[in-house]
Amino acid sequence: MKGKLILYTLVAAIGGLLYGFDTAVINGALPFFKAHFQLNDIMTGWAVSSALVGCIIGAIGVGKPGDRYGRRQMLKLSAFLFLISALGTGLAPEITSFIVFRFIGGLAVGAASVLSPMYISEIAPPTHRGRLIVTFQLALVIGILLAFFVDYLLIDCGQNNWRYMFMSEAIPSLIFMILLFRVGKSPRWLVQKGNYEQAQLVIQQVNPLDESENIIREIRETIAEEKKQQQEKLFKKPNLKFTLIGICIGLYSQLTGVAIVFYYATDIFRAAGFSTDSAIGQTVILGLTNLTFTLLAMKFIDRIGRKTLLYYGTLGMAIALGVFSWAFYMGQTSSWILIIVLIVYVAFFASSMGAVVFVLLAEVFPNNIRSRGVAVGSFSNWMVSGVITFLFPVVTGMFDQGKGVAYSFAFFSVMTFSGFFFFKKYLFETTNKSLEEIERENK
């Protein structure tokens, strides 16, 4: 692979690192700012899920600006919002301003979740596209692990420790903003805007020279055909199938309960009898597991295919979630079985759903609706994540002795198992095919 391709991919993937950091840093900070602001169960859920409301709006709202101003320009705006959110949340004097700045961070996360993998998919050669888009997921899990590790390091920094946890995100946000000035624009976006010379220049920077003319010609032909079909809508044939698949990919990725694990793991472990310090320490183990199995998925995603990874992953997660639910229901909360089962769950998630979801969202849509389609898929992802994140502390507060946790994880187990049948019946394989080939074969 060319050096420019690697550089552009890594810079875009920093959006994933910030996505992971922003969503996970609240895990370790939660016990401290909850006590500082004296929050009840409902306000705790709102404080955590307010960022996800921003994610929903950011994901669904970035499509048209991404088409008009370009992926790179909107990623710059996203980096700026990450920076503002990190500083504002850490300095918040009361809960209202805290929630406002978490919402701003959510806007950045939602936008990055759409634009970063989309940008990578549009610069990557077909033979490397899956692996390169998974770089975004790899950066995401590194961001999660980094957030957990920062939380753990800052536990003993006094009563303002949670403020330092949030403000630490300002450093990678600033780095992201600066590096974005060194990457090229998306060649497919440039072609859509009629800037063929600059598009070919970018393609030559990231692809073998002998392939650049064929690539630019294929993109131009596809764009020309799409201009004849400008009246096509997301929810009308022939695009309806792609739209529904994209929505379900987003839904099932969150119905696994992954948001609960990474947002509330500290509180779950504390409910199981671990101290706060020990509970935050366990989240570092989960973060390391997430990273290890994401690396494994990167090795195999372009070899064995997206669907195969989803098959074994959904079955493995469903079983692990069921065992976790049983353990909590039977009162096994003092046992290390909870940690072991969550490690198994995270391993299955990271090597399947976690690695595949953003790859598929960037691949399954035709070029003429890709920006809007990815936005809708991400919207469904964030919508479900926001709802379950808000409801989890409310549900757990309604039952004694961990029963609320048990019921919640039983629900996630059933939904994850149903996802196996959906992917088996409706999802088509996209591995090692150009975006134009995928579109032609599945229309």
Short mmCIF file of C-alpha atoms in Angstrom, two decimals:
data_model
loop_
_atom_site.label_atom_id
_atom_site.label_comp_id
_atom_site.label_asym_id
_atom_site.label_seq_id
_atom_site.Cartn_x
_atom_site.Cartn_y
_atom_site.Cartn_z
CA MET A 1 0.00 0.00 0.00
CA LYS A 2 1.14 3.53 -0.76
CA GLY A 3 2.34 5.85 1.97
CA LYS A 4 -0.31 8.46 1.17
CA LEU A 5 -3.06 5.86 1.46
CA ILE A 6 -1.80 4.85 4.89
CA LEU A 7 -1.46 8.49 6.00
CA TYR A 8 -4.94 9.48 4.84
CA THR A 9 -6.48 6.38 6.43
CA LEU A 10 -4.75 6.90 9.78
CA VAL A 11 -5.71 10.56 9.96
CA ALA A 12 -9.35 9.82 9.15
CA ALA A 13 -9.28 7.01 11.71
CA ILE A 14 -8.45 9.49 14.47
CA GLY A 15 -12.12 10.39 14.20
CA GLY A 16 -12.75 6.85 15.41
CA LEU A 17 -10.29 7.25 18.28
CA LEU A 18 -12.11 10.37 19.45
CA TYR A 19 -15.44 8.61 18.99
CA GLY A 20 -14.26 5.79 21.27
CA PHE A 21 -12.65 8.10 23.80
CA ASP A 22 -15.63 10.44 24.02
CA THR A 23 -18.16 7.67 24.53
CA ALA A 24 -16.07 5.64 27.00
CA VAL A 25 -14.47 8.30 29.20
CA ILE A 26 -17.79 8.79 31.00
CA ASN A 27 -17.58 5.23 32.35
CA GLY A 28 -14.90 5.95 34.93
CA ALA A 29 -16.06 9.52 35.54
CA LEU A 30 -19.66 8.50 36.22
CA PRO A 31 -19.43 7.65 39.95
CA PHE A 32 -17.66 10.95 40.66
CA PHE A 33 -19.73 13.48 38.70
CA LYS A 34 -22.89 11.63 39.75
CA ALA A 35 -21.96 12.29 43.37
CA HIS A 36 -20.78 15.84 42.61
CA PHE A 37 -24.07 16.85 40.96
CA GLN A 38 -26.15 14.58 43.26
CA LEU A 39 -27.99 12.91 40.37
CA ASN A 40 -30.90 10.48 40.69
CA ASP A 41 -31.42 7.50 38.33
CA ILE A 42 -33.29 9.51 35.69
CA MET A 43 -30.78 12.36 35.64
CA THR A 44 -27.91 9.86 35.55
CA GLY A 45 -29.43 8.28 32.46
CA TRP A 46 -29.92 11.72 30.89
CA ALA A 47 -26.38 12.85 31.71
CA VAL A 48 -24.97 9.77 29.95
CA SER A 49 -27.44 9.61 27.05
CA SER A 50 -27.43 13.36 26.27
CA ALA A 51 -24.29 12.81 24.21
CA LEU A 52 -26.14 10.14 22.27
CA VAL A 53 -28.89 12.61 21.39
CA GLY A 54 -26.12 14.68 19.82
CA CYS A 55 -24.84 11.55 18.09
CA ILE A 56 -28.25 10.95 16.54
CA ILE A 57 -28.51 14.51 15.23
CA GLY A 58 -24.89 14.54 14.09
CA ALA A 59 -25.22 11.25 12.23
CA ILE A 60 -28.46 12.05 10.44
CA GLY A 61 -27.62 15.71 9.82
CA VAL A 62 -24.12 15.37 8.39
CA GLY A 63 -25.16 13.66 5.14
CA LYS A 64 -26.10 16.72 3.08
CA PRO A 65 -23.27 18.94 4.39
CA GLY A 66 -20.91 16.03 3.68
CA ASP A 67 -22.12 15.97 0.08
CA ARG A 68 -22.02 19.74 -0.30
CA TYR A 69 -18.78 20.70 1.45
CA GLY A 70 -16.91 17.40 1.36
CA ARG A 71 -15.98 14.71 3.86
CA ARG A 72 -12.70 16.37 4.85
CA GLN A 73 -14.20 19.79 5.59
CA MET A 74 -16.92 18.34 7.79
CA LEU A 75 -14.35 16.22 9.65
CA LYS A 76 -12.51 19.46 10.47
CA LEU A 77 -15.71 20.83 11.98
CA SER A 78 -16.14 17.58 13.90
CA ALA A 79 -12.61 17.91 15.34
CA PHE A 80 -13.41 21.44 16.52
CA LEU A 81 -16.59 20.24 18.24
CA PHE A 82 -14.64 17.47 19.99
CA LEU A 83 -12.26 20.11 21.35
CA ILE A 84 -15.04 22.41 22.56
CA SER A 85 -16.87 19.52 24.20
CA ALA A 86 -13.80 18.25 26.05
CA LEU A 87 -13.00 21.62 27.56
CA GLY A 88 -16.62 22.61 28.23
CA THR A 89 -17.58 19.34 29.93
CA GLY A 90 -14.53 19.36 32.15
CA LEU A 91 -15.14 22.96 33.24
CA ALA A 92 -18.95 22.70 33.61
CA PRO A 93 -20.11 24.48 36.81
CA GLU A 94 -23.51 22.74 36.93
CA ILE A 95 -25.34 19.83 35.34
CA THR A 96 -27.12 21.85 32.63
CA SER A 97 -23.92 23.13 31.03
CA PHE A 98 -22.38 19.68 31.48
CA ILE A 99 -25.20 18.15 29.45
CA VAL A 100 -24.97 20.87 26.78
CA PHE A 101 -21.28 20.22 26.20
CA ARG A 102 -21.84 16.44 26.21
CA PHE A 103 -24.45 17.04 23.53
CA ILE A 104 -21.91 19.01 21.47
CA GLY A 105 -19.47 16.12 21.80
CA GLY A 106 -22.23 13.82 20.62
CA LEU A 107 -22.66 15.91 17.47
CA ALA A 108 -18.97 15.37 16.74
CA VAL A 109 -19.17 11.63 17.42
CA GLY A 110 -22.23 11.21 15.20
CA ALA A 111 -20.59 13.11 12.35
CA ALA A 112 -17.31 11.20 12.68
CA SER A 113 -19.12 7.84 12.77
CA VAL A 114 -20.51 8.64 9.30
CA LEU A 115 -17.70 10.60 7.67
CA SER A 116 -14.53 8.80 8.73
CA PRO A 117 -15.43 5.31 7.43
CA MET A 118 -17.08 6.87 4.37
CA TYR A 119 -13.92 8.82 3.55
CA ILE A 120 -11.74 5.73 3.99
CA SER A 121 -14.05 3.62 1.80
CA GLU A 122 -13.84 6.22 -0.97
CA ILE A 123 -10.04 6.34 -1.11
CA ALA A 124 -9.30 2.64 -0.51
CA PRO A 125 -8.63 0.06 -3.27
CA PRO A 126 -11.18 -2.81 -3.20
CA THR A 127 -8.61 -5.42 -2.12
CA HIS A 128 -7.69 -3.42 1.00
CA ARG A 129 -10.93 -1.59 1.72
CA GLY A 130 -12.25 -3.87 4.45
CA ARG A 131 -8.96 -3.85 6.33
CA LEU A 132 -8.57 -0.09 5.98
CA ILE A 133 -12.12 0.70 7.15
CA VAL A 134 -11.52 -1.57 10.14
CA THR A 135 -8.67 0.81 10.94
CA PHE A 136 -11.47 3.17 11.99
CA GLN A 137 -12.84 0.48 14.32
CA LEU A 138 -9.32 -0.24 15.58
CA ALA A 139 -8.85 3.45 16.37
CA LEU A 140 -12.24 3.42 18.08
CA VAL A 141 -11.29 0.58 20.42
CA ILE A 142 -7.92 2.19 21.09
CA GLY A 143 -9.86 5.32 22.03
CA ILE A 144 -12.03 3.26 24.40
CA LEU A 145 -8.99 1.62 25.97
CA LEU A 146 -7.21 4.96 26.24
CA ALA A 147 -10.24 6.49 27.97
CA PHE A 148 -10.45 3.60 30.44
CA PHE A 149 -6.70 3.88 31.12
CA VAL A 150 -6.87 7.66 31.59
CA ASP A 151 -9.81 7.22 33.96
CA TYR A 152 -7.82 4.70 35.97
CA LEU A 153 -4.74 6.95 36.15
CA LEU A 154 -6.76 9.97 37.28
CA ILE A 155 -8.82 8.29 40.02
CA ASP A 156 -6.64 9.68 42.81
CA CYS A 157 -6.38 13.26 41.51
CA GLY A 158 -8.77 14.67 44.08
CA GLN A 159 -12.36 15.83 43.90
CA ASN A 160 -11.89 17.25 40.39
CA ASN A 161 -10.63 13.96 38.95
CA TRP A 162 -13.68 13.59 36.71
CA ARG A 163 -13.02 17.04 35.23
CA TYR A 164 -9.50 16.04 34.23
CA MET A 165 -10.87 12.85 32.67
CA PHE A 166 -13.11 14.80 30.31
CA MET A 167 -10.59 17.56 29.57
CA SER A 168 -7.91 15.05 28.55
CA GLU A 169 -9.77 14.56 25.26
CA ALA A 170 -8.72 18.04 24.15
CA ILE A 171 -5.23 16.80 23.23
CA PRO A 172 -6.18 14.23 20.55
CA SER A 173 -8.93 16.58 19.31
CA LEU A 174 -6.38 19.30 18.56
CA ILE A 175 -4.03 16.81 16.88
CA PHE A 176 -6.89 15.57 14.69
CA MET A 177 -7.79 19.08 13.61
CA ILE A 178 -4.20 19.89 12.61
CA LEU A 179 -3.58 16.64 10.69
CA LEU A 180 -6.76 16.98 8.64
CA PHE A 181 -5.08 19.81 6.74
CA ARG A 182 -2.60 17.25 5.36
CA VAL A 183 -5.03 14.79 3.76
CA GLY A 184 -6.58 14.89 0.30
CA LYS A 185 -10.25 15.20 -0.51
CA SER A 186 -12.37 12.16 -1.34
CA PRO A 187 -11.91 11.31 -5.07
CA ARG A 188 -15.52 10.20 -5.41
CA TRP A 189 -16.72 13.47 -3.91
CA LEU A 190 -14.42 15.38 -6.29
CA VAL A 191 -15.87 13.51 -9.27
CA GLN A 192 -19.38 14.28 -8.08
CA LYS A 193 -18.37 17.96 -8.07
CA GLY A 194 -16.87 17.69 -11.57
CA ASN A 195 -13.27 18.19 -10.40
CA TYR A 196 -11.84 15.28 -12.40
CA GLU A 197 -8.20 16.40 -12.49
CA GLN A 198 -7.91 16.74 -8.73
CA ALA A 199 -9.81 13.45 -8.28
CA GLN A 200 -7.33 11.65 -10.52
CA LEU A 201 -4.44 13.21 -8.61
CA VAL A 202 -5.78 11.86 -5.30
CA ILE A 203 -6.43 8.44 -6.85
CA GLN A 204 -2.84 8.31 -8.11
CA GLN A 205 -1.61 9.16 -4.63
CA VAL A 206 -3.38 6.19 -3.03
CA ASN A 207 -3.59 3.60 -5.86
CA PRO A 208 -1.10 2.00 -8.29
CA LEU A 209 -0.54 4.31 -11.27
CA ASP A 210 -1.60 1.70 -13.83
CA GLU A 211 -5.02 1.43 -12.17
CA SER A 212 -5.81 5.13 -11.74
CA GLU A 213 -7.32 5.67 -15.20
CA ASN A 214 -9.63 2.66 -14.87
CA ILE A 215 -10.72 3.78 -11.40
CA ILE A 216 -11.52 7.34 -12.45
CA ARG A 217 -13.38 6.08 -15.53
CA GLU A 218 -15.46 3.65 -13.46
CA ILE A 219 -16.34 6.37 -10.96
CA ARG A 220 -17.28 8.81 -13.74
CA GLU A 221 -19.50 6.21 -15.43
CA THR A 222 -21.22 5.44 -12.14
CA ILE A 223 -21.76 9.12 -11.35
CA ALA A 224 -23.10 9.74 -14.86
CA GLU A 225 -25.59 6.93 -14.43
CA GLU A 226 -26.60 8.24 -11.02
CA LYS A 227 -27.36 11.68 -12.46
CA LYS A 228 -30.04 10.02 -14.56
CA GLN A 229 -31.57 8.68 -11.36
CA GLN A 230 -31.44 11.78 -9.17
CA GLN A 231 -35.10 11.41 -8.26
CA GLU A 232 -34.46 8.09 -6.52
CA LYS A 233 -35.38 8.12 -2.85
CA LEU A 234 -33.98 6.17 0.07
CA PHE A 235 -37.28 4.48 0.86
CA LYS A 236 -38.35 3.67 -2.71
CA LYS A 237 -37.21 0.93 -5.05
CA PRO A 238 -34.50 0.10 -6.01
CA ASN A 239 -32.89 1.71 -2.94
CA LEU A 240 -35.38 0.50 -0.33
CA LYS A 241 -33.59 -2.84 0.12
CA PHE A 242 -30.25 -1.16 0.80
CA THR A 243 -31.82 1.34 3.17
CA LEU A 244 -33.59 -1.31 5.25
CA ILE A 245 -30.44 -3.43 5.45
CA GLY A 246 -28.42 -0.38 6.56
CA ILE A 247 -30.99 0.50 9.22
CA CYS A 248 -31.01 -3.07 10.57
CA ILE A 249 -27.20 -3.16 10.67
CA GLY A 250 -27.32 -0.06 12.85
CA LEU A 251 -30.13 -1.44 15.04
CA TYR A 252 -28.60 -4.85 15.69
CA SER A 253 -25.15 -3.43 16.42
CA GLN A 254 -26.62 -1.64 19.47
CA LEU A 255 -29.19 -4.29 20.46
CA THR A 256 -26.17 -6.38 21.47
CA GLY A 257 -25.99 -4.12 24.54
CA VAL A 258 -22.44 -2.98 23.80
CA ALA A 259 -23.22 0.61 24.84
CA ILE A 260 -24.30 -0.58 28.28
CA VAL A 261 -21.10 -2.56 28.73
CA PHE A 262 -18.84 0.36 27.81
CA TYR A 263 -20.86 3.12 29.50
CA TYR A 264 -21.95 1.37 32.68
CA ALA A 265 -19.39 -1.40 33.26
CA THR A 266 -17.99 0.45 36.29
CA ASP A 267 -21.44 0.67 37.90
CA ILE A 268 -22.21 -2.96 36.99
CA PHE A 269 -18.99 -4.17 38.63
CA ARG A 270 -19.66 -1.98 41.67
CA ALA A 271 -23.12 -3.56 41.95
CA ALA A 272 -21.35 -6.92 41.87
CA GLY A 273 -19.37 -5.95 44.96
CA PHE A 274 -16.14 -4.57 43.54
CA SER A 275 -14.70 -1.29 44.82
CA THR A 276 -14.75 1.75 42.52
CA ASP A 277 -11.00 1.53 41.89
CA SER A 278 -11.22 -2.19 41.15
CA ALA A 279 -14.29 -1.73 38.94
CA ILE A 280 -12.54 0.89 36.81
CA GLY A 281 -9.56 -1.46 36.64
CA GLN A 282 -11.79 -4.21 35.22
CA THR A 283 -12.85 -1.87 32.41
CA VAL A 284 -9.20 -1.64 31.34
CA ILE A 285 -9.21 -5.42 30.93
CA LEU A 286 -12.31 -5.15 28.77
CA GLY A 287 -10.62 -2.44 26.70
CA LEU A 288 -7.53 -4.62 26.16
CA THR A 289 -9.75 -7.50 25.07
CA ASN A 290 -11.56 -5.19 22.68
CA LEU A 291 -8.28 -4.08 21.13
CA THR A 292 -6.82 -7.60 20.85
CA PHE A 293 -9.79 -9.08 19.02
CA THR A 294 -10.24 -6.05 16.78
CA LEU A 295 -6.67 -6.65 15.58
CA LEU A 296 -7.60 -10.28 14.95
CA ALA A 297 -10.65 -9.20 12.95
CA MET A 298 -8.49 -6.88 10.83
CA LYS A 299 -6.41 -9.87 9.80
CA PHE A 300 -9.36 -11.95 8.62
CA ILE A 301 -12.05 -9.52 7.47
CA ASP A 302 -10.87 -9.48 3.84
CA ARG A 303 -10.17 -13.23 3.86
CA ILE A 304 -13.25 -14.91 5.29
CA GLY A 305 -15.82 -12.17 4.66
CA ARG A 306 -18.15 -9.92 6.61
CA LYS A 307 -21.06 -12.36 6.81
CA THR A 308 -19.01 -15.20 8.30
CA LEU A 309 -17.70 -12.93 11.03
CA LEU A 310 -21.26 -11.86 11.85
CA TYR A 311 -22.51 -15.46 11.96
CA TYR A 312 -20.19 -16.69 14.69
CA GLY A 313 -20.11 -13.32 16.45
CA THR A 314 -23.85 -12.96 16.97
CA LEU A 315 -24.17 -16.54 18.24
CA GLY A 316 -21.23 -16.12 20.62
CA MET A 317 -22.51 -12.81 21.97
CA ALA A 318 -26.03 -14.18 22.46
CA ILE A 319 -24.72 -17.06 24.56
CA ALA A 320 -22.40 -14.84 26.63
CA LEU A 321 -25.19 -12.32 27.30
CA GLY A 322 -27.50 -15.13 28.35
CA VAL A 323 -24.95 -16.53 30.81
CA PHE A 324 -24.33 -13.05 32.22
CA SER A 325 -28.07 -12.54 32.71
CA TRP A 326 -28.39 -15.91 34.45
CA ALA A 327 -25.44 -15.17 36.77
CA PHE A 328 -26.94 -11.87 37.91
CA TYR A 329 -30.41 -13.35 38.30
CA MET A 330 -29.10 -16.25 40.40
CA GLY A 331 -27.17 -13.87 42.65
CA GLN A 332 -23.72 -14.85 41.41
CA THR A 333 -22.65 -11.21 41.57
CA SER A 334 -19.69 -11.85 43.87
CA SER A 335 -18.19 -14.34 41.43
CA TRP A 336 -15.47 -13.61 38.89
CA ILE A 337 -17.72 -15.35 36.38
CA LEU A 338 -19.14 -11.90 35.52
CA ILE A 339 -15.77 -10.59 34.41
CA ILE A 340 -14.94 -13.74 32.48
CA VAL A 341 -18.28 -13.74 30.65
CA LEU A 342 -17.99 -10.03 29.78
CA ILE A 343 -14.47 -10.65 28.44
CA VAL A 344 -15.85 -13.43 26.23
CA TYR A 345 -18.69 -11.16 25.11
CA VAL A 346 -16.35 -8.30 24.23
CA ALA A 347 -14.07 -10.73 22.34
CA PHE A 348 -16.97 -11.90 20.17
CA PHE A 349 -18.23 -8.35 19.64
CA ALA A 350 -14.84 -6.91 18.70
CA SER A 351 -14.03 -9.69 16.24
CA SER A 352 -17.41 -9.57 14.52
CA MET A 353 -20.03 -6.84 14.91
CA GLY A 354 -17.58 -4.23 16.15
CA ALA A 355 -15.25 -4.75 13.21
CA VAL A 356 -17.88 -5.20 10.52
CA VAL A 357 -20.64 -2.66 11.18
CA PHE A 358 -18.88 0.45 9.88
CA VAL A 359 -17.38 -1.48 6.97
CA LEU A 360 -20.84 -2.62 5.88
CA LEU A 361 -22.44 0.80 6.33
CA ALA A 362 -19.76 2.25 4.07
CA GLU A 363 -20.22 -0.52 1.46
CA VAL A 364 -23.86 -1.58 1.13
CA PHE A 365 -25.30 1.66 -0.28
CA PRO A 366 -25.15 2.71 -3.95
CA ASN A 367 -22.96 5.74 -4.64
CA ASN A 368 -25.84 8.11 -5.30
CA ILE A 369 -27.34 7.56 -1.83
CA ARG A 370 -24.23 6.52 0.13
CA SER A 371 -23.88 9.69 2.16
CA ARG A 372 -27.57 9.77 3.11
CA GLY A 373 -27.70 6.00 3.52
CA VAL A 374 -24.76 5.84 5.90
CA ALA A 375 -26.33 8.70 7.84
CA VAL A 376 -29.62 6.80 8.19
CA GLY A 377 -27.80 3.61 9.24
CA SER A 378 -25.79 5.50 11.82
CA PHE A 379 -28.97 7.28 12.95
CA SER A 380 -30.61 3.94 13.74
CA ASN A 381 -27.45 2.91 15.59
CA TRP A 382 -27.38 6.01 17.75
CA MET A 383 -31.14 6.10 18.29
CA VAL A 384 -31.18 2.62 19.84
CA SER A 385 -27.99 3.38 21.78
CA GLY A 386 -29.52 6.57 23.20
CA VAL A 387 -32.75 4.89 24.27
CA ILE A 388 -31.17 1.90 26.01
CA THR A 389 -28.46 4.06 27.60
CA PHE A 390 -31.08 6.33 29.12
CA LEU A 391 -33.32 3.47 30.25
CA PHE A 392 -30.66 1.17 31.74
CA PRO A 393 -30.17 2.99 35.08
CA VAL A 394 -33.94 3.53 35.28
CA VAL A 395 -34.67 -0.17 34.74
CA THR A 396 -31.96 -1.34 37.12
CA GLY A 397 -33.28 1.06 39.76
CA MET A 398 -36.74 -0.53 39.53
CA PHE A 399 -35.60 -3.96 40.73
CA ASP A 400 -33.66 -5.20 43.74
CA GLN A 401 -30.72 -7.61 43.94
CA GLY A 402 -29.50 -7.11 40.40
CA LYS A 403 -32.70 -8.33 38.76
CA GLY A 404 -32.86 -5.24 36.52
CA VAL A 405 -29.38 -6.00 35.17
CA ALA A 406 -30.42 -9.62 34.59
CA TYR A 407 -33.57 -8.68 32.69
CA SER A 408 -31.71 -6.13 30.58
CA PHE A 409 -29.01 -8.59 29.51
CA ALA A 410 -31.61 -11.29 28.80
CA PHE A 411 -33.26 -8.86 26.39
CA PHE A 412 -29.93 -8.15 24.69
CA SER A 413 -29.29 -11.89 24.38
CA VAL A 414 -32.60 -12.52 22.61
CA MET A 415 -32.18 -9.56 20.25
CA THR A 416 -28.61 -10.54 19.35
CA PHE A 417 -29.75 -14.09 18.59
CA SER A 418 -32.47 -12.75 16.27
CA GLY A 419 -29.78 -10.75 14.47
CA PHE A 420 -28.11 -14.00 13.40
CA PHE A 421 -31.17 -14.98 11.36
CA PHE A 422 -31.52 -11.54 9.82
CA PHE A 423 -27.91 -11.44 8.59
CA LYS A 424 -28.13 -15.00 7.31
CA LYS A 425 -31.21 -14.27 5.20
CA TYR A 426 -30.82 -10.71 3.98
CA LEU A 427 -27.21 -9.57 4.06
CA PHE A 428 -25.11 -9.87 0.88
CA GLU A 429 -21.35 -10.29 0.80
CA THR A 430 -19.22 -7.25 -0.06
CA THR A 431 -15.72 -8.61 0.47
CA ASN A 432 -13.08 -7.82 -2.19
CA LYS A 433 -15.53 -6.05 -4.51
CA SER A 434 -15.39 -2.46 -5.68
CA LEU A 435 -18.19 -0.20 -4.52
CA GLU A 436 -19.42 -0.08 -8.10
CA GLU A 437 -19.45 -3.91 -8.37
CA ILE A 438 -21.46 -4.23 -5.15
CA GLU A 439 -24.00 -1.77 -6.51
CA ARG A 440 -24.36 -3.53 -9.89
CA GLU A 441 -24.67 -7.03 -8.41
CA ASN A 442 -27.33 -6.20 -5.83
CA LYS A 443 -29.63 -3.72 -7.59
#
